[in-house]
């Protein structure tokens, strides 16, 4: 058993912590230092914390966007089309990014991309332009084999941007990897949509001779006035340079091959082209492109009839 | 020697042109193309694209680390680079290859890339990460001192242990080791020197590394140019040597002349050629169904009838 006694509290005694004046000063200083540190830390955290980005319904910027775009530019100019080897890829990528960085991605204009457009001059040989509408995969597989033809994505800028998503935010000079505006549910003046509109227009303006367009004959409207081809490209063809528009209407293998060339939708296209003083030719299931489709369906009856 | 990978048909022409231009300049010493300009940016861009876009399941690949591992060879004497110098590079960039998707080839650059459709149909070496980053590219250090040689790089004729050949040897070995299921091989039966080069990447750095326990069978396609010369077909010449080699190794194999889907792709470029047209007489006539090891054929009749016969059995 412990052998101690409580000493009675005497009235007049001071409370338990008998601290010397020096100790009090040290303690006070210590508390001050701690408080200041806390304040500084909070301020720094607030400054360094990620900005509040605007939120959208579409996918965010593609991961490693900058590296991909730069690498593609060099691959294109050094290897694929070495006649463009003197293009300055770093300048091009910088101009690309400054079109939309630090801006509200629903307020992007054609003018934002003008510095980029002015930087790249690429001449496409006459008779080798291939537009496409709702037939992207087939058009690209075709130009992969027939390398003298160019779709938009076979030009430098199209090649750089194909299948990528990008946007910025007014609160930062960085790319927004969280989300980007969806064309329908957010806004149409977003960085991607405006880009493709701008370069589609330029692509059409630069075309000459006979231009080709690959259309999807399996749709009720192979020619759609709301598509990029129907609303931008066909109206930016220059009749002084382009004398003929040739449509290849491709049906999916296995579908009953209706004669889409004489259908209502293609007739609309014919009228537009002729009104713009250009000739119009239409082919159902253009044979070389048909072979491309047959690679996936070699046993099909319509493919056997090809061989 | 043309760059390995899936180099397009115009690459040899480009190389020739560059060689001639280079010959005009002073001091060209090697027989091959110089280091590709902007090598690092192209390499990193391709790595990022492959792992972010094409195969997002590989998104944890560290492209910076892969480049750091690769670039050690850029500090070495350009005639002293061994395949094993790429071991760490391969370790960091390797990934599994889906079963039945491996496509080996010789003398069929453009056709292989067209047919494989960017990994969707097949996955040849240039559609694998460690093949994609080096595809079409060339690299070497200068002979004397540091810095890259942009004028020329050694080919196998200059020296065996050059950076580019050693890269493809190492990549080929890995690709072979990681292949499984049905193995496909596309050969060029119109190649004057023979469809199967007995000394080449496929013969020396791929076949020896086939994993017997992972491979079910090997299917050879001997393609011929549309209207072009039929130098060799299944069961003939160097193709026969390949068949015998595979048999001796204990592999089950088959050989098809002008495999139809690939032939259709070739026809895109020759749509009006008779070899790409319907032969109505053949369509209605019953002919002998060929054996598993198909006989030589310069037309599509035999594959067409095989397809018909197989179809009628279903």
XYZ file of C-alpha atoms in Angstrom:
621
model
C 0.000 0.000 0.000
C 1.302 3.359 -0.949
C 2.439 5.473 1.802
C 1.703 8.960 0.868
C -0.539 11.647 1.924
C -2.171 14.337 -0.030
C -1.035 17.648 1.142
C -4.093 19.736 1.735
C -4.691 22.614 -0.696
C -4.111 25.786 1.054
C -6.225 28.714 0.080
C -4.169 31.345 -1.551
C -2.009 28.848 -3.433
C -1.497 29.512 -7.124
C -2.827 26.885 -9.671
C -0.569 23.817 -10.430
C 1.663 25.085 -13.270
C 4.263 27.178 -11.580
C 6.146 28.344 -14.717
C 8.879 30.870 -14.649
C 8.540 34.033 -16.632
C 11.240 32.879 -19.059
C 9.428 29.649 -19.688
C 6.231 31.537 -20.331
C 7.918 33.675 -22.931
C 9.408 30.596 -24.613
C 6.061 28.898 -24.619
C 4.405 31.968 -26.043
C 6.984 32.256 -28.797
C 6.662 28.582 -29.545
C 2.903 28.857 -29.916
C 3.334 31.870 -32.188
C 5.747 29.984 -34.428
C 3.389 27.021 -34.618
C 0.432 29.251 -35.484
C 2.392 31.045 -38.174
C 3.484 27.726 -39.675
C -0.091 26.535 -39.789
C -1.188 29.718 -41.511
C 1.646 29.507 -44.069
C 0.896 25.833 -44.724
C -2.760 26.549 -45.305
C -1.945 29.402 -47.659
C 0.527 27.267 -49.616
C -1.901 24.389 -49.848
C -4.584 26.647 -51.160
C -2.233 28.097 -53.742
C -0.994 24.658 -54.811
C -4.259 22.818 -54.743
C -5.590 21.876 -58.168
C -7.841 24.512 -59.685
C -11.510 23.859 -59.953
C -11.950 22.632 -63.513
C -15.173 23.027 -65.425
C -16.992 19.716 -65.706
C -18.301 18.285 -68.949
C -20.061 15.209 -70.258
C -17.404 13.998 -72.663
C -14.122 12.110 -72.193
C -11.178 14.111 -70.966
C -8.041 14.897 -72.948
C -6.312 11.749 -74.185
C -3.588 10.592 -71.831
C -0.117 11.744 -72.988
C -1.731 13.970 -75.625
C 1.354 16.155 -76.112
C 3.766 13.269 -76.593
C 1.436 11.499 -78.991
C 0.815 14.551 -81.136
C 4.494 15.489 -81.312
C 5.537 11.919 -82.103
C 2.915 11.693 -84.840
C 4.064 14.965 -86.377
C 7.645 13.716 -86.579
C 6.591 10.282 -87.865
C 4.521 11.942 -90.585
C 7.083 14.523 -91.690
C 10.185 12.343 -91.429
C 8.891 8.967 -92.513
C 5.452 8.920 -94.092
C 5.653 12.057 -96.222
C 9.305 13.120 -96.129
C 8.627 15.948 -98.576
C 7.405 17.744 -95.435
C 10.585 17.078 -93.452
C 11.303 20.782 -93.039
C 8.120 21.422 -91.069
C 8.828 22.514 -87.493
C 6.881 20.043 -85.396
C 7.460 21.760 -82.050
C 6.112 25.012 -83.457
C 3.147 23.169 -84.934
C 2.299 21.461 -81.645
C 2.644 24.761 -79.775
C 0.315 26.489 -82.216
C -2.116 23.594 -81.879
C -2.195 23.808 -78.104
C -2.386 27.576 -77.889
C -5.618 27.409 -79.880
C -7.445 26.057 -76.841
C -5.293 26.187 -73.677
C -6.458 28.540 -70.890
C -9.734 29.080 -72.718
C -13.282 28.061 -72.017
C -13.671 24.981 -74.197
C -17.190 25.970 -75.182
C -16.025 29.246 -76.670
C -13.550 28.044 -79.255
C -13.631 29.813 -82.613
C -12.205 29.178 -86.076
C -9.854 32.108 -85.507
C -8.303 30.279 -82.550
C -6.949 27.704 -84.981
C -5.807 30.189 -87.617
C -2.172 30.361 -86.400
C -1.981 26.568 -86.698
C -3.558 26.535 -90.163
C -1.191 29.226 -91.378
C 1.802 27.221 -90.197
C 1.124 24.087 -92.250
C 0.937 24.095 -96.051
C 0.407 20.724 -97.579
C -0.447 20.237 -101.246
C -2.583 17.256 -102.108
C -2.158 16.081 -105.708
C -5.180 16.589 -107.952
C -7.648 13.721 -108.335
C -6.412 12.143 -105.107
C -8.706 13.626 -102.494
C -11.025 11.129 -100.834
C -13.807 12.443 -98.625
C -15.845 10.030 -96.546
C -19.083 10.132 -94.623
C -20.114 7.409 -92.144
C -17.506 5.115 -93.707
C -14.319 6.048 -91.892
C -12.825 2.599 -91.364
C -13.367 1.501 -94.942
C -12.011 4.741 -96.379
C -8.861 4.442 -94.287
C -8.318 0.795 -95.092
C -8.642 1.769 -98.735
C -6.083 4.578 -98.594
C -3.730 2.368 -96.571
C -3.489 0.137 -99.642
C -3.937 2.823 -102.296
C -1.403 5.205 -100.864
C -1.704 7.864 -103.491
C -5.155 8.771 -102.143
C -5.623 11.098 -99.181
C -8.425 11.222 -96.700
C -8.326 14.147 -94.267
C -6.656 11.862 -91.738
C -3.894 11.172 -94.268
C -2.901 14.852 -94.206
C -0.472 16.089 -91.546
C -2.958 17.789 -89.249
C -5.589 15.099 -89.628
C -3.005 12.410 -88.941
C -1.836 14.196 -85.812
C -5.300 14.578 -84.320
C -7.141 11.434 -85.441
C -9.019 9.633 -82.620
C -7.729 12.042 -79.971
C -9.675 14.226 -77.527
C -8.413 17.541 -76.169
C -9.508 20.614 -74.260
C -8.253 23.165 -71.753
C -9.817 25.218 -68.967
C -9.882 28.940 -68.191
C -8.412 28.395 -64.715
C -5.233 26.656 -65.855
C -2.716 26.537 -68.672
C -2.830 22.765 -68.501
C -4.873 20.267 -70.483
C -8.082 19.066 -68.871
C -7.750 15.319 -68.477
C -10.950 14.959 -66.451
C -13.571 15.788 -69.044
C -14.159 17.731 -72.243
C -17.344 19.143 -73.729
C -19.595 16.670 -75.493
C -20.695 17.960 -78.866
C -24.371 17.353 -78.302
C -24.927 17.587 -74.563
C -22.507 20.435 -73.838
C -21.649 22.584 -76.852
C -20.596 22.386 -80.473
C -17.942 25.131 -80.287
C -15.551 22.806 -78.457
C -11.867 22.419 -79.366
C -12.264 19.109 -81.222
C -15.352 19.931 -83.262
C -14.053 23.331 -84.291
C -10.692 21.843 -85.278
C -12.223 19.253 -87.565
C -14.540 21.826 -89.097
C -11.651 24.169 -89.819
C -9.382 21.574 -91.392
C -12.240 19.939 -93.313
C -12.943 23.294 -94.885
C -9.321 23.808 -95.798
C -9.079 20.261 -97.159
C -12.066 20.870 -99.431
C -10.819 24.278 -100.557
C -7.480 22.795 -101.578
C -8.932 19.901 -103.596
C -8.596 19.859 -107.384
C -9.516 17.759 -110.400
C -11.767 14.793 -109.632
C -12.659 14.396 -105.966
C -13.960 11.149 -104.531
C -16.361 10.632 -101.665
C -17.037 7.278 -100.010
C -20.578 7.033 -98.674
C -22.330 4.379 -96.648
C -25.029 2.796 -98.790
C -26.344 0.769 -95.864
C -27.817 3.892 -94.278
C -31.199 5.268 -95.260
C -29.432 8.524 -96.125
C -25.969 7.806 -97.514
C -25.670 11.540 -98.185
C -26.565 13.487 -95.074
C -26.757 17.274 -95.176
C -25.885 17.425 -91.470
C -22.642 15.499 -91.827
C -19.308 17.280 -92.140
C -19.191 16.269 -95.787
C -22.717 17.468 -96.429
C -22.458 20.726 -94.537
C -18.819 21.810 -94.801
C -16.850 19.954 -97.413
C -19.167 19.850 -100.406
C -19.796 23.581 -100.075
C -16.128 24.476 -99.888
C -15.087 22.698 -103.055
C -13.858 25.280 -105.531
C -15.558 24.750 -108.911
C -12.658 26.487 -110.599
C -10.365 23.733 -109.393
C -12.684 20.740 -109.011
C -14.500 19.660 -112.147
C -16.029 16.358 -111.009
C -17.350 14.836 -107.810
C -17.384 11.044 -107.828
C -19.394 9.187 -105.186
C -18.656 5.584 -104.210
C -21.691 4.231 -102.403
C -20.606 1.172 -100.437
C -23.062 -1.298 -98.987
C -22.207 -3.666 -96.157
C -21.388 -7.150 -97.372
C -24.419 -9.358 -97.087
C -26.978 -6.647 -97.553
C -29.291 -6.581 -100.500
C -27.583 -4.214 -102.854
C -30.173 -1.631 -103.644
C -29.247 0.932 -106.201
C -28.440 3.804 -103.898
C -27.057 5.923 -106.694
C -30.531 6.521 -107.986
C -31.999 7.050 -104.528
C -33.325 10.296 -103.095
C -30.307 11.083 -100.929
C -27.756 10.744 -103.712
C -30.018 12.734 -105.973
C -29.822 15.565 -103.476
C -26.051 15.440 -103.627
C -26.152 15.399 -107.408
C -28.266 18.545 -107.460
C -25.958 20.369 -105.059
C -22.871 19.425 -107.064
C -24.395 20.364 -110.399
C -25.732 23.615 -109.034
C -22.153 24.443 -108.066
C -21.112 23.849 -111.670
C -19.351 20.541 -111.168
C -20.032 17.189 -112.824
C -21.314 14.284 -110.733
C -20.628 10.552 -111.136
C -21.982 7.844 -108.876
C -20.868 4.223 -108.465
C -22.507 1.589 -106.313
C -20.001 -0.676 -104.587
C -16.884 0.697 -106.252
C -14.960 -2.450 -106.995
C -11.508 -1.789 -105.461
C -13.150 -0.684 -102.206
C -15.378 -3.755 -102.384
C -12.275 -5.936 -102.277
C -11.332 -4.265 -99.008
C -14.701 -5.227 -97.553
C -14.320 -8.759 -98.859
C -11.146 -9.311 -96.869
C -13.388 -9.631 -93.806
C -15.963 -11.762 -95.589
C -14.030 -13.846 -98.091
C -16.588 -16.630 -98.228
C -19.553 -14.416 -98.952
C -21.365 -14.852 -102.241
C -20.817 -11.281 -103.345
C -17.114 -11.665 -102.661
C -16.868 -14.855 -104.647
C -18.372 -13.032 -107.535
C -15.484 -10.548 -107.248
C -12.980 -13.258 -107.935
C 19.292 -4.379 -96.210
C 15.886 -2.810 -95.752
C 14.840 -1.791 -92.240
C 13.014 -4.555 -90.376
C 9.502 -4.176 -89.109
C 6.667 -3.326 -91.395
C 8.485 -0.800 -93.596
C 6.424 0.328 -96.579
C 7.329 -0.517 -100.179
C 8.792 2.932 -100.827
C 11.333 2.690 -97.986
C 14.045 0.957 -100.041
C 13.615 3.658 -102.693
C 13.934 6.331 -100.059
C 17.020 4.651 -98.662
C 18.559 4.503 -102.119
C 17.869 8.166 -102.662
C 19.273 9.115 -99.287
C 22.334 6.959 -99.876
C 23.000 8.699 -103.167
C 22.510 12.086 -101.582
C 24.751 11.040 -98.739
C 27.410 9.820 -101.109
C 27.611 13.332 -102.427
C 28.238 14.603 -98.912
C 31.570 14.054 -97.283
C 32.442 11.200 -94.957
C 29.801 8.503 -95.483
C 31.211 5.324 -94.094
C 28.386 2.828 -93.481
C 25.952 1.220 -95.876
C 22.743 1.959 -94.028
C 20.514 4.935 -93.314
C 21.686 7.340 -90.630
C 19.962 7.880 -87.303
C 16.360 9.001 -87.764
C 15.931 12.668 -86.861
C 13.874 13.263 -83.714
C 14.318 9.637 -82.730
C 13.428 10.232 -79.077
C 10.213 12.140 -79.815
C 9.030 9.550 -82.297
C 9.895 6.713 -79.925
C 8.123 8.305 -76.955
C 5.103 9.311 -79.027
C 4.670 5.798 -80.361
C 5.093 4.267 -76.929
C 2.515 6.647 -75.471
C 0.111 6.027 -78.320
C 0.440 2.261 -78.102
C -0.046 2.084 -74.348
C -2.682 4.820 -74.000
C -4.757 4.454 -77.131
C -4.206 1.163 -78.862
C -3.864 -1.163 -75.869
C -5.124 0.724 -72.814
C -4.563 -2.368 -70.672
C -0.871 -1.467 -71.001
C -1.360 2.024 -69.589
C 1.032 1.333 -66.712
C 3.962 0.967 -69.071
C 6.520 3.637 -68.235
C 7.548 5.021 -71.602
C 10.277 7.214 -70.141
C 11.880 4.215 -68.473
C 11.547 2.194 -71.670
C 13.332 4.933 -73.601
C 16.080 5.158 -70.958
C 16.629 1.415 -71.235
C 16.697 1.572 -75.044
C 19.089 4.488 -75.325
C 22.025 2.798 -73.625
C 22.929 1.437 -77.053
C 23.278 4.990 -78.332
C 26.415 5.317 -76.216
C 28.035 2.182 -77.599
C 30.342 1.616 -80.518
C 28.022 0.987 -83.457
C 29.691 -2.332 -84.216
C 29.582 -3.604 -80.658
C 25.882 -3.700 -79.903
C 24.592 -7.145 -78.991
C 21.008 -8.362 -78.873
C 21.431 -8.788 -75.111
C 22.051 -5.044 -74.783
C 18.329 -4.682 -75.331
C 17.380 -7.044 -72.505
C 16.208 -4.360 -70.092
C 14.351 -2.553 -72.881
C 12.513 -5.776 -73.698
C 11.841 -6.497 -70.029
C 10.094 -3.171 -69.581
C 8.171 -3.155 -72.843
C 7.155 -6.769 -73.308
C 3.548 -7.790 -73.003
C 1.466 -10.815 -73.816
C 0.483 -11.604 -77.367
C -3.056 -12.891 -77.855
C -3.313 -16.522 -78.871
C -3.574 -17.280 -82.590
C -2.657 -13.697 -83.492
C 1.039 -14.019 -84.271
C 1.943 -13.353 -87.877
C 5.493 -14.001 -89.048
C 6.602 -12.983 -92.519
C 9.411 -12.435 -95.005
C 9.446 -10.012 -97.963
C 5.872 -8.842 -97.400
C 6.201 -5.528 -95.573
C 3.232 -3.554 -96.806
C 0.936 -6.502 -97.182
C 1.470 -7.603 -93.594
C 0.713 -4.176 -92.158
C -2.329 -3.772 -94.406
C -3.689 -7.169 -93.537
C -3.035 -7.039 -89.809
C -5.076 -3.797 -89.610
C -3.284 -2.226 -86.634
C -3.677 -5.245 -84.289
C -7.327 -5.761 -85.109
C -6.846 -8.810 -87.287
C -3.355 -9.989 -86.396
C -0.448 -8.822 -84.301
C 2.795 -9.032 -86.266
C 6.002 -7.841 -84.598
C 5.486 -4.228 -85.653
C 2.138 -4.251 -83.850
C 3.762 -5.263 -80.566
C 5.049 -2.458 -78.315
C 8.730 -3.379 -78.584
C 8.397 -3.699 -82.366
C 6.273 -0.604 -82.832
C 8.695 1.873 -81.225
C 11.550 0.977 -83.564
C 9.574 0.408 -86.740
C 11.013 2.216 -89.831
C 13.680 3.813 -87.641
C 17.440 3.704 -87.687
C 19.942 4.607 -84.960
C 23.632 4.406 -84.122
C 26.374 6.279 -82.314
C 29.200 7.795 -84.265
C 32.180 5.528 -84.753
C 34.595 7.914 -83.081
C 33.214 9.595 -80.029
C 29.813 10.376 -78.651
C 26.773 11.733 -80.396
C 24.490 10.083 -82.910
C 25.526 9.488 -86.492
C 22.896 11.053 -88.719
C 24.775 10.337 -91.937
C 24.841 6.561 -91.944
C 24.638 3.492 -89.754
C 26.156 0.043 -90.224
C 24.274 -2.749 -91.912
C 24.975 -6.449 -91.477
C 27.465 -6.164 -94.316
C 29.420 -3.583 -92.356
C 29.350 -5.471 -89.079
C 27.165 -8.060 -87.424
C 26.681 -6.411 -84.036
C 25.079 -3.195 -85.217
C 22.314 -1.468 -83.184
C 19.424 -1.959 -85.579
C 19.999 -5.608 -86.480
C 20.628 -6.526 -82.860
C 17.373 -4.801 -81.918
C 15.359 -6.812 -84.405
C 17.119 -10.019 -83.464
C 16.255 -9.483 -79.815
C 12.711 -8.378 -80.584
C 12.183 -11.350 -82.915
C 13.377 -13.799 -80.286
C 10.972 -12.357 -77.720
C 8.083 -12.251 -80.147
C 8.633 -15.890 -81.006
C 8.869 -16.928 -77.373
C 5.624 -15.162 -76.511
C 3.631 -16.505 -79.465
C 1.079 -19.232 -78.878
C -1.774 -21.119 -80.470
C -1.849 -21.204 -84.263
C 1.194 -19.539 -85.806
C 0.757 -17.870 -89.193
C 3.566 -17.223 -91.654
C 3.207 -15.099 -94.788
C 5.807 -15.659 -97.504
C 6.283 -14.104 -100.915
C 6.180 -16.722 -103.651
C 7.126 -14.143 -106.278
C 10.418 -13.229 -104.580
C 13.221 -14.177 -106.998
C 15.599 -15.286 -104.227
C 13.012 -17.662 -102.792
C 9.989 -17.388 -100.525
C 11.759 -18.654 -97.385
C 15.207 -17.122 -96.818
C 17.218 -19.885 -95.174
C 19.307 -17.207 -93.539
C 17.135 -14.437 -92.188
C 15.269 -13.150 -89.171
C 12.511 -15.737 -89.455
C 14.905 -18.649 -89.992
C 17.526 -17.688 -87.418
C 15.768 -15.649 -84.743
C 12.159 -16.756 -84.812
C 11.812 -20.426 -85.674
C 14.471 -21.508 -83.148
C 12.517 -19.749 -80.391
C 9.100 -21.227 -81.095
C 7.765 -22.761 -77.878
C 6.624 -26.257 -78.785
C 4.372 -26.612 -75.779
C 2.492 -23.381 -76.557
C 2.030 -23.840 -80.307
C -0.779 -25.959 -81.731
C 0.122 -25.766 -85.420
C 1.778 -23.601 -88.047
C -0.010 -22.297 -91.130
C 2.024 -20.990 -94.056
C 0.575 -18.684 -96.707
C 2.583 -18.377 -99.899
C 1.366 -15.235 -101.630
C 2.081 -14.374 -105.232
C 1.938 -11.009 -106.956
C -1.227 -10.541 -109.007
C -0.156 -11.496 -112.506
C 3.367 -11.723 -111.157
C 5.854 -14.552 -111.410
C 5.131 -17.783 -109.608
C 8.658 -18.446 -108.420
C 7.747 -20.855 -105.632
C 4.617 -22.341 -104.142
C 3.764 -24.743 -101.344
C 5.929 -27.840 -101.408
C 8.496 -26.288 -103.728
C 12.022 -24.978 -103.389
C 12.725 -23.050 -100.208
C 9.134 -23.533 -99.037
C 9.809 -27.255 -99.059
C 12.931 -26.646 -96.973
C 10.813 -24.749 -94.451
C 8.164 -27.462 -94.384
C 10.786 -30.134 -93.809
C 12.404 -28.112 -91.059
C 9.109 -27.636 -89.235
C 8.307 -31.322 -89.624
C 11.706 -32.285 -88.225
C 11.054 -30.028 -85.253
C 7.829 -31.917 -84.620
C 5.355 -29.178 -85.589
C 2.053 -29.844 -87.297
C 1.915 -27.552 -90.319
C -0.129 -26.727 -93.393
C 0.484 -24.573 -96.433
C -1.934 -22.540 -98.524
C -1.165 -20.816 -101.804
C -2.618 -17.347 -102.155
C -4.630 -17.403 -98.954
C -7.927 -15.888 -99.985
C -8.438 -12.927 -97.604
C -4.925 -11.687 -98.304
C -5.387 -12.217 -102.014
C -8.536 -10.104 -101.892
C -6.497 -7.343 -100.317
C -3.969 -7.551 -103.127
C -6.838 -7.304 -105.602
C -7.695 -3.794 -104.346
C -4.745 -2.630 -106.389
C -5.499 -4.825 -109.380
C -9.265 -4.903 -109.527
C -9.432 -5.272 -113.300
C -6.817 -7.988 -113.555
C -8.079 -11.387 -114.796
C -6.689 -13.036 -111.633
C -9.128 -10.916 -109.674
C -12.101 -11.625 -111.919
C -14.746 -14.321 -111.825
C -13.996 -17.460 -113.716
C -17.536 -18.663 -114.381
C -16.421 -22.000 -115.857
C -14.567 -22.934 -112.681
C -17.450 -21.911 -110.448
C -19.773 -24.561 -111.764
C -17.278 -27.397 -112.336
C -16.514 -29.923 -109.623
C -12.782 -30.386 -109.227
C -10.609 -32.563 -107.092
C -10.307 -31.142 -103.600
C -6.597 -30.590 -102.956
C -4.697 -32.216 -100.101
C -3.817 -30.400 -96.922
C -0.530 -29.368 -98.497
C -1.983 -27.454 -101.413
C -0.642 -27.726 -104.928
C 0.759 -24.758 -106.792
C -1.834 -22.441 -108.184
C -1.658 -19.145 -109.925
C -5.380 -18.536 -109.778
C -8.004 -18.392 -107.093
C -9.832 -21.448 -108.377
C -8.394 -23.941 -105.915
C -8.913 -21.871 -102.729
C -12.386 -21.005 -104.012
C -13.251 -24.676 -104.478
C -11.766 -25.586 -101.104
C -14.015 -22.959 -99.575
C -16.980 -24.359 -101.460
C -16.168 -27.929 -100.431
C -15.728 -26.944 -96.794
C -18.890 -24.913 -96.938
C -20.910 -27.777 -98.313
C -19.697 -30.048 -95.515
C -21.090 -27.738 -92.815
